[in-house]
PDB file of C-alpha atoms in Angstrom:
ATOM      1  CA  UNK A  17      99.887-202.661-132.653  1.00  0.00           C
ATOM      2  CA  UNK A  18     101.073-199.176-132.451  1.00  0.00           C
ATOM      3  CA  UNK A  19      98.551-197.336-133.784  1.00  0.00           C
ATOM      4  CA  UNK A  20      95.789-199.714-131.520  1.00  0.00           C
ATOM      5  CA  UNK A  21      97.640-198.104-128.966  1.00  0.00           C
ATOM      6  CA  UNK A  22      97.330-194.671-129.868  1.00  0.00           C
ATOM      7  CA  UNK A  23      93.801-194.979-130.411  1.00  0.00           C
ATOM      8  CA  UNK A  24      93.348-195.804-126.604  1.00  0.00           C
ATOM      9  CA  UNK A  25      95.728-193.577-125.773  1.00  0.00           C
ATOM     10  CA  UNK A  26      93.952-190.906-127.101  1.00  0.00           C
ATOM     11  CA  UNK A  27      90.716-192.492-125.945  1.00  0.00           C
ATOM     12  CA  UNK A  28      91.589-192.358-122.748  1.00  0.00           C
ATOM     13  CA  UNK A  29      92.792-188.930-123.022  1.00  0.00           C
ATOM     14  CA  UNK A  30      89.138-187.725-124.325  1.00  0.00           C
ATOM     15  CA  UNK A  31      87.895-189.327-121.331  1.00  0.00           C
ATOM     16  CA  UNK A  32      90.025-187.975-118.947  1.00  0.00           C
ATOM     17  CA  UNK A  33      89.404-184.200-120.050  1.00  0.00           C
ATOM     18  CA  UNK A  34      85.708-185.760-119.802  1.00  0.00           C
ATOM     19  CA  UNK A  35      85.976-186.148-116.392  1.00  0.00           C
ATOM     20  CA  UNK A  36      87.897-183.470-115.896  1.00  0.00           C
ATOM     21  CA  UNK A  37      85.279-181.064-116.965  1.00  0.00           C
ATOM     22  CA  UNK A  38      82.839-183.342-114.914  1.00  0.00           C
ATOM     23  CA  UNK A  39      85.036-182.575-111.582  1.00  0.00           C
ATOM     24  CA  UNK A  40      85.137-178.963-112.345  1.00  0.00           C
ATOM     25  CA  UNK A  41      81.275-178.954-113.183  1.00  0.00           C
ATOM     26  CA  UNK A  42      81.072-180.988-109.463  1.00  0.00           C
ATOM     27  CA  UNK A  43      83.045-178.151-107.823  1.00  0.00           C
ATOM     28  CA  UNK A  44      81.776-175.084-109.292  1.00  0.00           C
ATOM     29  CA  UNK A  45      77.811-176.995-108.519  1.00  0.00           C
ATOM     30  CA  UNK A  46      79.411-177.456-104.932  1.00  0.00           C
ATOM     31  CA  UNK A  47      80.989-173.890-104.214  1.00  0.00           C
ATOM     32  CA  UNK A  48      77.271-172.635-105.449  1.00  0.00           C
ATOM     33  CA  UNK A  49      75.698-175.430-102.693  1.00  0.00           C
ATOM     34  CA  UNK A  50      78.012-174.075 -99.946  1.00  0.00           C
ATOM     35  CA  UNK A  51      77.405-170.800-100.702  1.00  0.00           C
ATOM     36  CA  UNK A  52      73.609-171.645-100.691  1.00  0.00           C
ATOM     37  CA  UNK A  53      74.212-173.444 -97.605  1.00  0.00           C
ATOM     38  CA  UNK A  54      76.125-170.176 -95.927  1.00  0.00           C
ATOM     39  CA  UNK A  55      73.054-167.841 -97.361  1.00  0.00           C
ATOM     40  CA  UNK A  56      70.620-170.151 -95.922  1.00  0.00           C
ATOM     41  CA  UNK A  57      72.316-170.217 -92.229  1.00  0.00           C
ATOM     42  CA  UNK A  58      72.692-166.945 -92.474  1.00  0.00           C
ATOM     43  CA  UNK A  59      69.055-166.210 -92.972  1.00  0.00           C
ATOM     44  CA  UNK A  60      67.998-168.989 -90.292  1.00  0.00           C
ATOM     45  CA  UNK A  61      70.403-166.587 -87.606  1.00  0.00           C
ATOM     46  CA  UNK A  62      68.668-163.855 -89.111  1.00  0.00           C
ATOM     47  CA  UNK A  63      65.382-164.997 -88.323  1.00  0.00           C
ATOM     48  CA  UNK A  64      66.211-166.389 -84.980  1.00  0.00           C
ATOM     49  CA  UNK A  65      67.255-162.857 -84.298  1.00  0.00           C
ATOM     50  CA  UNK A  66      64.030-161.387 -85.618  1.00  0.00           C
ATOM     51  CA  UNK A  67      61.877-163.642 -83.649  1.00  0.00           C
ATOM     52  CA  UNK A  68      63.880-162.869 -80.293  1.00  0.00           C
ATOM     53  CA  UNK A  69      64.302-159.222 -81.247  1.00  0.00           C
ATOM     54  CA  UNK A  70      60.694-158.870 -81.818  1.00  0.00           C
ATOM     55  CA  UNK A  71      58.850-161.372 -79.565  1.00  0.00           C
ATOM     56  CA  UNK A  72      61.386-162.442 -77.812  1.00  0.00           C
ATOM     57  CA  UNK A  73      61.202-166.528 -78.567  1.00  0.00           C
ATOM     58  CA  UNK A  74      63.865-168.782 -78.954  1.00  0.00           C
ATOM     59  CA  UNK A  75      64.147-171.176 -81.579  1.00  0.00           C
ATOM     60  CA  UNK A  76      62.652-174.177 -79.472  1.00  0.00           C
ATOM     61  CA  UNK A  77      59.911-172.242 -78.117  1.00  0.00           C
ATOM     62  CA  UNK A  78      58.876-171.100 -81.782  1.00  0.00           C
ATOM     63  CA  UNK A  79      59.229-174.563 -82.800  1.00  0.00           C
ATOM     64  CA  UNK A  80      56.716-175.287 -79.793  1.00  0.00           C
ATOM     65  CA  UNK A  81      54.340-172.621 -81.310  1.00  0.00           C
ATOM     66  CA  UNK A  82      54.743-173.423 -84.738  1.00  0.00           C
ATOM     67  CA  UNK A  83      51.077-173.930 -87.378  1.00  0.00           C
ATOM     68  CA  UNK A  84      51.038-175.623 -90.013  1.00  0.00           C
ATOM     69  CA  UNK A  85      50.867-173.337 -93.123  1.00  0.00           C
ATOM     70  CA  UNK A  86      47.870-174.061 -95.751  1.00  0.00           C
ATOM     71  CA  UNK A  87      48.591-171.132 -97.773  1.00  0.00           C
ATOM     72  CA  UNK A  88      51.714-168.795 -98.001  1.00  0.00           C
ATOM     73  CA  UNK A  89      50.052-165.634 -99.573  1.00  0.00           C
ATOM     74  CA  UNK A  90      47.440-166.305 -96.238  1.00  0.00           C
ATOM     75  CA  UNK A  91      50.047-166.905 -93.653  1.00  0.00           C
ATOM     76  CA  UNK A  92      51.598-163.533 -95.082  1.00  0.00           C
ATOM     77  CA  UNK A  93      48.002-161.386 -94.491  1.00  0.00           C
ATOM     78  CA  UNK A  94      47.400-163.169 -91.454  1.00  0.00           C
ATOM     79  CA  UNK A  95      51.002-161.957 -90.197  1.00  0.00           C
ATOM     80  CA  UNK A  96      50.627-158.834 -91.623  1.00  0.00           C
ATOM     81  CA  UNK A  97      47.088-158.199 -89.678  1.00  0.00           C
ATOM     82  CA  UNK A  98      49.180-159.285 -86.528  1.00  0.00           C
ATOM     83  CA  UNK A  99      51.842-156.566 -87.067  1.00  0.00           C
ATOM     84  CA  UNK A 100      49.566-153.654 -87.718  1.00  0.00           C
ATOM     85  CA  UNK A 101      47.547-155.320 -84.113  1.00  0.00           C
ATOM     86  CA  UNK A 102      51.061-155.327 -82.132  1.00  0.00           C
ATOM     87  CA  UNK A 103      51.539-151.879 -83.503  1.00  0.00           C
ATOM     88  CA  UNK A 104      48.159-150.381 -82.427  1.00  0.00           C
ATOM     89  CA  UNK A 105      48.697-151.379 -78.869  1.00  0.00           C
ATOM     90  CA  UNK A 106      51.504-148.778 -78.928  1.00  0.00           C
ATOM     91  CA  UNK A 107      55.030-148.940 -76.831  1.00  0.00           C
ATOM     92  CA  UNK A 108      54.889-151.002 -74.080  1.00  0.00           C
ATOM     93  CA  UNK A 109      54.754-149.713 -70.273  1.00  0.00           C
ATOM     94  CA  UNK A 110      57.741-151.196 -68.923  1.00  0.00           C
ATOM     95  CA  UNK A 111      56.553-149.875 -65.825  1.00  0.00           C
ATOM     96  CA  UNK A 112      53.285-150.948 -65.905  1.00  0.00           C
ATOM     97  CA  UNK A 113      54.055-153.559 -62.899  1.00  0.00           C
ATOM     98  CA  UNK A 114      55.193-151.199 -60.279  1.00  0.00           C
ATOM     99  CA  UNK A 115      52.446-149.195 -61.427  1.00  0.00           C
ATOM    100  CA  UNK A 116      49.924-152.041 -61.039  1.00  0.00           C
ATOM    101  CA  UNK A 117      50.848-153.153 -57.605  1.00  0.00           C
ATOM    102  CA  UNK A 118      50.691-149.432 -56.224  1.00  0.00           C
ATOM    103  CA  UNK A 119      47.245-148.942 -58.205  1.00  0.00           C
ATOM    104  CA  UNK A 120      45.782-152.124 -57.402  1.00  0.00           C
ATOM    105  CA  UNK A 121      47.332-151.606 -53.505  1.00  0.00           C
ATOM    106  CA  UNK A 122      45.218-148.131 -53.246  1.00  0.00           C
ATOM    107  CA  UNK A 123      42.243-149.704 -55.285  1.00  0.00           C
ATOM    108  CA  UNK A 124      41.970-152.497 -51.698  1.00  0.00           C
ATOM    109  CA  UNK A 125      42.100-149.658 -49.634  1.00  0.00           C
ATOM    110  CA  UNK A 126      39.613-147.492 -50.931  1.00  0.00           C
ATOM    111  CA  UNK A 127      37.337-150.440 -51.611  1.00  0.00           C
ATOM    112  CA  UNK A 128      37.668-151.089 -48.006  1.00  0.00           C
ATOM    113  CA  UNK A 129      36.928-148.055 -46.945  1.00  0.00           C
ATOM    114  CA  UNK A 130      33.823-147.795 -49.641  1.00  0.00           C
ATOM    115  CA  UNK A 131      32.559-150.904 -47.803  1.00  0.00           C
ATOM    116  CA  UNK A 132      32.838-149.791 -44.148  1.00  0.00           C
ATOM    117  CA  UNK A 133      30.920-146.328 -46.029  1.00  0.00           C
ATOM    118  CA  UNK A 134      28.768-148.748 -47.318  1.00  0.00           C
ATOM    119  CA  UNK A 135      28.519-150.783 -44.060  1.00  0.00           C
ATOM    120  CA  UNK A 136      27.696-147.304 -42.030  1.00  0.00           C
ATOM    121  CA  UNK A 137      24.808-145.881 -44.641  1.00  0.00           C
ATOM    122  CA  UNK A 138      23.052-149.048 -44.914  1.00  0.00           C
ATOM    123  CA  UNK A 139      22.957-149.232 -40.392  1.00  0.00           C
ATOM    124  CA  UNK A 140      21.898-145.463 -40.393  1.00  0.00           C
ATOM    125  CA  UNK A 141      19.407-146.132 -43.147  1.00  0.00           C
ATOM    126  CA  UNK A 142      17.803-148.562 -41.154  1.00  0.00           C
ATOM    127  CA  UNK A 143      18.437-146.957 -37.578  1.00  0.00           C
ATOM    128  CA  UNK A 144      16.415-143.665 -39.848  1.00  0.00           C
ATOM    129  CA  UNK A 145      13.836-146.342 -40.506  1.00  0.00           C
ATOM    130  CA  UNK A 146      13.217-148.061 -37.418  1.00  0.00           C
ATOM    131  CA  UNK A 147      13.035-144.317 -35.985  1.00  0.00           C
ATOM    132  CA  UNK A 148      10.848-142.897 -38.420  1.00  0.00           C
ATOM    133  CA  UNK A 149       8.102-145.767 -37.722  1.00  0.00           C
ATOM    134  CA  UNK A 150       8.141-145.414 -34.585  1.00  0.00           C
ATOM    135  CA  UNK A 151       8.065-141.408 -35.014  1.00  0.00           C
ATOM    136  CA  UNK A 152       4.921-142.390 -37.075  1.00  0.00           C
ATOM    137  CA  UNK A 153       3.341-144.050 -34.623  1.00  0.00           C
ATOM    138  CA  UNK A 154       4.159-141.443 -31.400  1.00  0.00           C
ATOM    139  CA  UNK A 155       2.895-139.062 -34.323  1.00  0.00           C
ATOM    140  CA  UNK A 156      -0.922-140.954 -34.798  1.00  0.00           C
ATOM    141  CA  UNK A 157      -1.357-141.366 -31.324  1.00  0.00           C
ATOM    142  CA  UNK A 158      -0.885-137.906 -30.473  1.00  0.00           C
ATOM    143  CA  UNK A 159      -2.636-136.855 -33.321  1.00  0.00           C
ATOM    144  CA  UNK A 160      -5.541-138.731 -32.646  1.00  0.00           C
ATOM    145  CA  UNK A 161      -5.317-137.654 -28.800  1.00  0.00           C
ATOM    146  CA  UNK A 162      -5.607-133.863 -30.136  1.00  0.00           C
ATOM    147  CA  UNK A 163      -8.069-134.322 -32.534  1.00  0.00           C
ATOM    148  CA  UNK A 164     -10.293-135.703 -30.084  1.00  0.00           C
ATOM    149  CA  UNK A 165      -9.601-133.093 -27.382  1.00  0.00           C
ATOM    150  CA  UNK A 166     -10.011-130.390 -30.139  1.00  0.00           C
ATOM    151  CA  UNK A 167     -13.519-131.421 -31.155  1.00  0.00           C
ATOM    152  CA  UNK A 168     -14.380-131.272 -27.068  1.00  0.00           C
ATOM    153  CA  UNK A 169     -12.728-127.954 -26.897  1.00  0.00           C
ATOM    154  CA  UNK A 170     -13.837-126.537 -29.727  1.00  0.00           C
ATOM    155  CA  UNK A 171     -17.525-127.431 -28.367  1.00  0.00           C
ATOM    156  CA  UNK A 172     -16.740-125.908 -25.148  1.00  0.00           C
ATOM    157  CA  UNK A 173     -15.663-122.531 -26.701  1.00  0.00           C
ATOM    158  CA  UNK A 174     -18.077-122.082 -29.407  1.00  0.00           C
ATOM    159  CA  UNK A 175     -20.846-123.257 -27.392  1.00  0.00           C
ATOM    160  CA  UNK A 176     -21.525-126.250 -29.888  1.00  0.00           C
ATOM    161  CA  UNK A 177     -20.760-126.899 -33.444  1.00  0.00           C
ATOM    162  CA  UNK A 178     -17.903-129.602 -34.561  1.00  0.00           C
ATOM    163  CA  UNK A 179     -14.274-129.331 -35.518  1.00  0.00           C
ATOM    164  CA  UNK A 180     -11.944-131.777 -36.815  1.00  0.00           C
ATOM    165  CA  UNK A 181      -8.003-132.720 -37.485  1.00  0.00           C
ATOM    166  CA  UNK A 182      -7.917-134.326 -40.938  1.00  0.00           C
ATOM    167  CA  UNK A 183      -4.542-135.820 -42.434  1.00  0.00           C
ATOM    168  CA  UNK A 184      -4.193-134.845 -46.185  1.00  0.00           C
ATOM    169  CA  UNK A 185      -2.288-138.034 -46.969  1.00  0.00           C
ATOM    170  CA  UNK A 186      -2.821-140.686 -44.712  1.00  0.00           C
ATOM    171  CA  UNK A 187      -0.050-142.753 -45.905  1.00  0.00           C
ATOM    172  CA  UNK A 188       2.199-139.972 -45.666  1.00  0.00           C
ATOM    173  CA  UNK A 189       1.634-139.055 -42.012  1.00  0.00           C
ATOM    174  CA  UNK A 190       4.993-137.239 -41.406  1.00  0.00           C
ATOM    175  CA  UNK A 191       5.444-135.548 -44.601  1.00  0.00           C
ATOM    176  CA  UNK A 192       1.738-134.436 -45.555  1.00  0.00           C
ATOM    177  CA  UNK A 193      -0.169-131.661 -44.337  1.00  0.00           C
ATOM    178  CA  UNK A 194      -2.922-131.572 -41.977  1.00  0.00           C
ATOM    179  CA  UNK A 195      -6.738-129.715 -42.857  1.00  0.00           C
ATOM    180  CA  UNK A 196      -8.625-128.058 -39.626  1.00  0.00           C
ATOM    181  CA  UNK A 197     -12.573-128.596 -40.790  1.00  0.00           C
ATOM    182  CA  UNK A 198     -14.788-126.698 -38.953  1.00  0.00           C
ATOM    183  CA  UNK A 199     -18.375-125.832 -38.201  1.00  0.00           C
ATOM    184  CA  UNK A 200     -19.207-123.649 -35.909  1.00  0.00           C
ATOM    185  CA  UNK A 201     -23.000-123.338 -34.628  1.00  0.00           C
ATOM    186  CA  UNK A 202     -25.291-122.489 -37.090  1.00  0.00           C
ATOM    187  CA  UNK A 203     -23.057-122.660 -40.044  1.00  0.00           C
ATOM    188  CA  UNK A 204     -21.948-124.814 -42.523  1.00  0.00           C
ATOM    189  CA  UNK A 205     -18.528-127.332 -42.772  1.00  0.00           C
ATOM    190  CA  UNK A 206     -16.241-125.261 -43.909  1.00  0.00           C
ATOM    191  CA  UNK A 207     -12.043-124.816 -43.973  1.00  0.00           C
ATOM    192  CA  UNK A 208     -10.240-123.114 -41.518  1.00  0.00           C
ATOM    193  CA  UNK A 209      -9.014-120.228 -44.613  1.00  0.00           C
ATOM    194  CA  UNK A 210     -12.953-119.736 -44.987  1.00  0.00           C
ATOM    195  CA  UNK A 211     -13.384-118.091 -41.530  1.00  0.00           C
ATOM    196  CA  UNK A 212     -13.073-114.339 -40.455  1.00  0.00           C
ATOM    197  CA  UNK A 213      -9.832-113.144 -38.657  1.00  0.00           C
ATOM    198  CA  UNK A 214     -11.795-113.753 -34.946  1.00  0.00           C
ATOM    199  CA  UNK A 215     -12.951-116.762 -35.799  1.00  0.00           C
ATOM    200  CA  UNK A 216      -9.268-117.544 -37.398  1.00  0.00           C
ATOM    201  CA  UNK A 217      -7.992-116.395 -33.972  1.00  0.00           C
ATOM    202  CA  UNK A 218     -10.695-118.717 -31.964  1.00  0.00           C
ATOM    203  CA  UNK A 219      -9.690-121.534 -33.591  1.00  0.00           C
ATOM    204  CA  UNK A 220      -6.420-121.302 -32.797  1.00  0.00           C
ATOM    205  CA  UNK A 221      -6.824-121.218 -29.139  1.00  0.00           C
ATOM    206  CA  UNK A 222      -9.232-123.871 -29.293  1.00  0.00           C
ATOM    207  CA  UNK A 223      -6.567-125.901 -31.040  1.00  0.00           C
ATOM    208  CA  UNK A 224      -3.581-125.043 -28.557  1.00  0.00           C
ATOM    209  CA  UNK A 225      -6.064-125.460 -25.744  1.00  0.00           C
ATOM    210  CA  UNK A 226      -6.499-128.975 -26.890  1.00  0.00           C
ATOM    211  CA  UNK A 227      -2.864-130.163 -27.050  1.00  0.00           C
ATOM    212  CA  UNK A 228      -2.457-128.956 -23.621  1.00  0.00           C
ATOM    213  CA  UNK A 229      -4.892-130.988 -22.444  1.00  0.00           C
ATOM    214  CA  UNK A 230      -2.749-133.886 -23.745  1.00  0.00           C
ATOM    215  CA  UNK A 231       0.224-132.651 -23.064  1.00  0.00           C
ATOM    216  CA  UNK A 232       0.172-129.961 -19.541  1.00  0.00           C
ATOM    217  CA  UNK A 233       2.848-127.308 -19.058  1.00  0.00           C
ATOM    218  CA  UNK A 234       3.518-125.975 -15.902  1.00  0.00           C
ATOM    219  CA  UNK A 235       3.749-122.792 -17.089  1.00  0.00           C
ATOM    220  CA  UNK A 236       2.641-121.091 -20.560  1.00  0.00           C
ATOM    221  CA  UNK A 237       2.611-117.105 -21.228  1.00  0.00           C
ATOM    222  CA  UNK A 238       0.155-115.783 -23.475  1.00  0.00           C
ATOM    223  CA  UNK A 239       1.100-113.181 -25.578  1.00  0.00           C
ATOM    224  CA  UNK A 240      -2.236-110.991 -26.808  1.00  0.00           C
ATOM    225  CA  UNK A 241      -3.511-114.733 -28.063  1.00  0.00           C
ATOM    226  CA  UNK A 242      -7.304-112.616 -27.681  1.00  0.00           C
ATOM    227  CA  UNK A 243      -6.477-109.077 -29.252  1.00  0.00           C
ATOM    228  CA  UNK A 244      -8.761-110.126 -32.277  1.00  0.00           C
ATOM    229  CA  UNK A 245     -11.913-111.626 -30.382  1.00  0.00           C
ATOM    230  CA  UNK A 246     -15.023-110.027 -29.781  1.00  0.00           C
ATOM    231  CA  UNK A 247     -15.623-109.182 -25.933  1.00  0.00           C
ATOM    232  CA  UNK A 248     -18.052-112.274 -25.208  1.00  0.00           C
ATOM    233  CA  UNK A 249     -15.293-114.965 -26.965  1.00  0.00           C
ATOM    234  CA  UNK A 250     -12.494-112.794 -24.606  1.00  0.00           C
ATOM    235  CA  UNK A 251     -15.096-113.663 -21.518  1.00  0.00           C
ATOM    236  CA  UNK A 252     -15.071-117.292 -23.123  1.00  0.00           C
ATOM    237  CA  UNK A 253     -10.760-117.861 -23.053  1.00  0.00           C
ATOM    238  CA  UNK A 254     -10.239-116.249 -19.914  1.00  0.00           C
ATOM    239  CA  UNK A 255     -12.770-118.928 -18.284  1.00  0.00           C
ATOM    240  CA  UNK A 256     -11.429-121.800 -19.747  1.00  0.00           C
ATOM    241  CA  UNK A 257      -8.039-120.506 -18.763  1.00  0.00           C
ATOM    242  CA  UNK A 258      -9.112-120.538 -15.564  1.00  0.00           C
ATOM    243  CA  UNK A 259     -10.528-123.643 -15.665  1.00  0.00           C
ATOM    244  CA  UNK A 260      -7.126-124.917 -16.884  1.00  0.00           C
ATOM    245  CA  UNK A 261      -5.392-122.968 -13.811  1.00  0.00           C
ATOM    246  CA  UNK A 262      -5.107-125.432 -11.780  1.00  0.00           C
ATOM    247  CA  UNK A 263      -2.687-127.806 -13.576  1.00  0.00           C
ATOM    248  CA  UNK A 264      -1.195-124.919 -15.461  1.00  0.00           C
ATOM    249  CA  UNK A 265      -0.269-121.370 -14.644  1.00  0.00           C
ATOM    250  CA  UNK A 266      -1.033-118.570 -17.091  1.00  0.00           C
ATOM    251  CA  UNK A 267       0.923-115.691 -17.713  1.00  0.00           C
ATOM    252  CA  UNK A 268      -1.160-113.460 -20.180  1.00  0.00           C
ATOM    253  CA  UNK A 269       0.235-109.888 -21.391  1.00  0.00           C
ATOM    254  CA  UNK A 270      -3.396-108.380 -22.637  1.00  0.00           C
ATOM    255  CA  UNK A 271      -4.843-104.902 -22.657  1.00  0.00           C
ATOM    256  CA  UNK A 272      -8.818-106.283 -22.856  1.00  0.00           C
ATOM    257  CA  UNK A 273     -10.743-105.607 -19.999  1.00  0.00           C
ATOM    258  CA  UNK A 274     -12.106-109.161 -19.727  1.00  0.00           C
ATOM    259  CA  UNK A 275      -8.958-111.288 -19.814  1.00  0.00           C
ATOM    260  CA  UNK A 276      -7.955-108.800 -16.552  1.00  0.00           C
ATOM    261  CA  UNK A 277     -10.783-109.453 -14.946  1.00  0.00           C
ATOM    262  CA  UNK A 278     -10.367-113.278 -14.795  1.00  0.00           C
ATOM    263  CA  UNK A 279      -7.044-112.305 -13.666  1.00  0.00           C
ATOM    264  CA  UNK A 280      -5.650-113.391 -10.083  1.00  0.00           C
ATOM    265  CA  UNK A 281      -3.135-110.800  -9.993  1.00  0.00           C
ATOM    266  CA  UNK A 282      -2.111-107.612 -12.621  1.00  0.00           C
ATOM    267  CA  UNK A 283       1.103-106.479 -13.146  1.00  0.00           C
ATOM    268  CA  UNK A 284       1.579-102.948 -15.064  1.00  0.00           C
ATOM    269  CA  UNK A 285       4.234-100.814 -16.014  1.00  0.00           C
ATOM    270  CA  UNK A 286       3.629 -96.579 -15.533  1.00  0.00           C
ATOM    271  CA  UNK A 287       5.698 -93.994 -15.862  1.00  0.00           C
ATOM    272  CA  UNK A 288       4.952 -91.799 -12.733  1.00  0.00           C
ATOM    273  CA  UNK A 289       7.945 -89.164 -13.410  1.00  0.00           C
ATOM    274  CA  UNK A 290       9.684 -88.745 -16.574  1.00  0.00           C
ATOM    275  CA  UNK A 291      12.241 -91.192 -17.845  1.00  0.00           C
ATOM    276  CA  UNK A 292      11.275 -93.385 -14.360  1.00  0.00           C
ATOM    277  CA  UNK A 293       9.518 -96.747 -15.041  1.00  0.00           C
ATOM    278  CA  UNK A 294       7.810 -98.551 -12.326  1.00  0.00           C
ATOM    279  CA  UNK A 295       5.612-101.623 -11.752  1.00  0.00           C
ATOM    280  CA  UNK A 296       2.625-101.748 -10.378  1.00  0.00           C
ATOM    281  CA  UNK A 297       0.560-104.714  -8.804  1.00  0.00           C
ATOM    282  CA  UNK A 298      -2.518-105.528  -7.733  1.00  0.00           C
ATOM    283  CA  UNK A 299      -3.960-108.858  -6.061  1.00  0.00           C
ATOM    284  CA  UNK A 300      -7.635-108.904  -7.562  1.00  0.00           C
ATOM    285  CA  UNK A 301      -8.702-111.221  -4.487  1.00  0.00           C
ATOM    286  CA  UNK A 302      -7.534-108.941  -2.033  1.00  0.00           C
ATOM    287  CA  UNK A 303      -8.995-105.949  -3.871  1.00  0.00           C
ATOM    288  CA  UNK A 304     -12.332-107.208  -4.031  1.00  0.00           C
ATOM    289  CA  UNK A 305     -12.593-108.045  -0.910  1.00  0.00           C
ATOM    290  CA  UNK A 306     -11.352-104.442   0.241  1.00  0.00           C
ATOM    291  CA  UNK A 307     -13.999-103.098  -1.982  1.00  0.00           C
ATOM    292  CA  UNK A 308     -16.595-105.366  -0.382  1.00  0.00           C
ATOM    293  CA  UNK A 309     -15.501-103.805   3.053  1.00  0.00           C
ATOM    294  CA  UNK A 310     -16.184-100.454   1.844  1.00  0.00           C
ATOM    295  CA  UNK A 311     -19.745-101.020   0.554  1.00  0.00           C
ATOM    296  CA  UNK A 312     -20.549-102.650   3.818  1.00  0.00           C
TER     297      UNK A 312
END
């Protein structure tokens, strides 16, 4: 009975040491768990800090955000393509706000005032409009008033013949230039640049002629308008200048003999005693009647 005894005894003594080594085996497995479990909080405060450090999100609001992951090596490139994107876009303006407001403040005004510009131009533009039409149409009637009273003049003058006013571009009325055609008697159609200096000269008067006959002056002063004409054409102005007399009066500074004849009165300047300037007049009614005394 003894030695049934110390069999169990000893039995029970291998099992004991049996567990023992089991308890030990528990509590070295469960200091390497806690430790596991301290490494693993450790790295979740770690990454809580990373994700508020560098994005600034909380653990709820990354849970929020959160993807499911097919692929680790993926996810990795994917969040290594973010990181090199957050990088290129450089250190952040923190005052880009304040910056924003006074920017976007001084972008309203000038935009305002670019529309009130804007406003303005468009109004003159159409103000220069309105006024150029009806600058283009004062234009064609006068035009067409002077080129009818320069034909008539022209006829007058020359004795016959036909002269025109053409425009060069009649849809360009104000811009274009304008072509004097003329023929006078017994010659061909030719341009104004064709003719000799005289006839140049003729021409001229013959066109100025005809714009004051649509449009009288009370006054006009000729200034040697008849120094290149040929004694019969000076004959010719000097009669139609009188015939314009009487709703315009000439003042002509001449030295031809014809032009003074046609003359009411003559006004010269002589120098009687040296240095000494005088002026001299003469009333060519009042002379010719004195001379018509003295041959009676």
């Amino acid at each position: 009975h003894r030695l049934e005894l110390e069999g169990r005894r000893l039995t029970n003594d291998r099992a004991a040491q049996e567990k023992s080594r089991d308890v030990i085996t528990m509590e070295h497995d469960l200091a390497q768990l806690e430790q596991k479990g301290h490494a693993a909080e450790m790295e979740e405060k770690q990454i809580i800090d990373k994700l508020w450090d560098n994005y600034e999100l909380s653990r709820s609001a990354a849970q929020q955000q959160r993807q499911p992951i097919e692929s680790t090596s993926q996810a990795n490139r994917r969040a290594a393509e973010l990181r090199r994107d957050i990088a290129s876009l450089g250190t952040p303006n923190l005052g880009a706000i304040e910056e924003y407001g006074r920017v976007n403040e001084r972008y309203e005004f000038l935009s305002g005032q670019r529309d009130d510009v804007q406003g303005a131009r468009d109004e003159l533009v159409g103000i220069i409009a309105d006024i150029s039409k009806e600058m283009e149409g004062v234009f064609l009637r006068e035009f067409t008033a002077i080129r009818d009273k320069f034909q008539e003049t022209f006829q007058e003058l020359f004795g016959g013949g036909r002269a025109t006013l053409r425009l060069e571009d009649e849809k360009d009325p104000l811009g274009c230039g304008i072509e004097i055609q003329i023929q006078p008697p017994g010659k061909s159609l030719s341009s104004i640049s064709l003719l000799s200096g005289g006839e140049k000269a003729f021409v001229a008067i013959a066109l100025y002629f005809a714009m004051m006959k649509v449009r009288p002056t009370p006054f006009c002063i000729m200034d040697e308008i008849e120094s290149a004409l040929d004694e019969v054409n000076v004959y010719r102005t000097a009669e139609y200048m009188r015939q314009m007399s009487d709703r315009t009066q000439f003042i002509v500074i001449t030295h031809r003999r014809g032009m003074m004849e046609s003359a009411d009165m003559l006004y010269g300047i002589t120098m009687q005693e040296k240095g000494v300037s005088s002026v001299l007049s003469m009333d060519m009614d009042q002379a010719m009647r004195m001379i018509g005394n003295q041959n009676t």
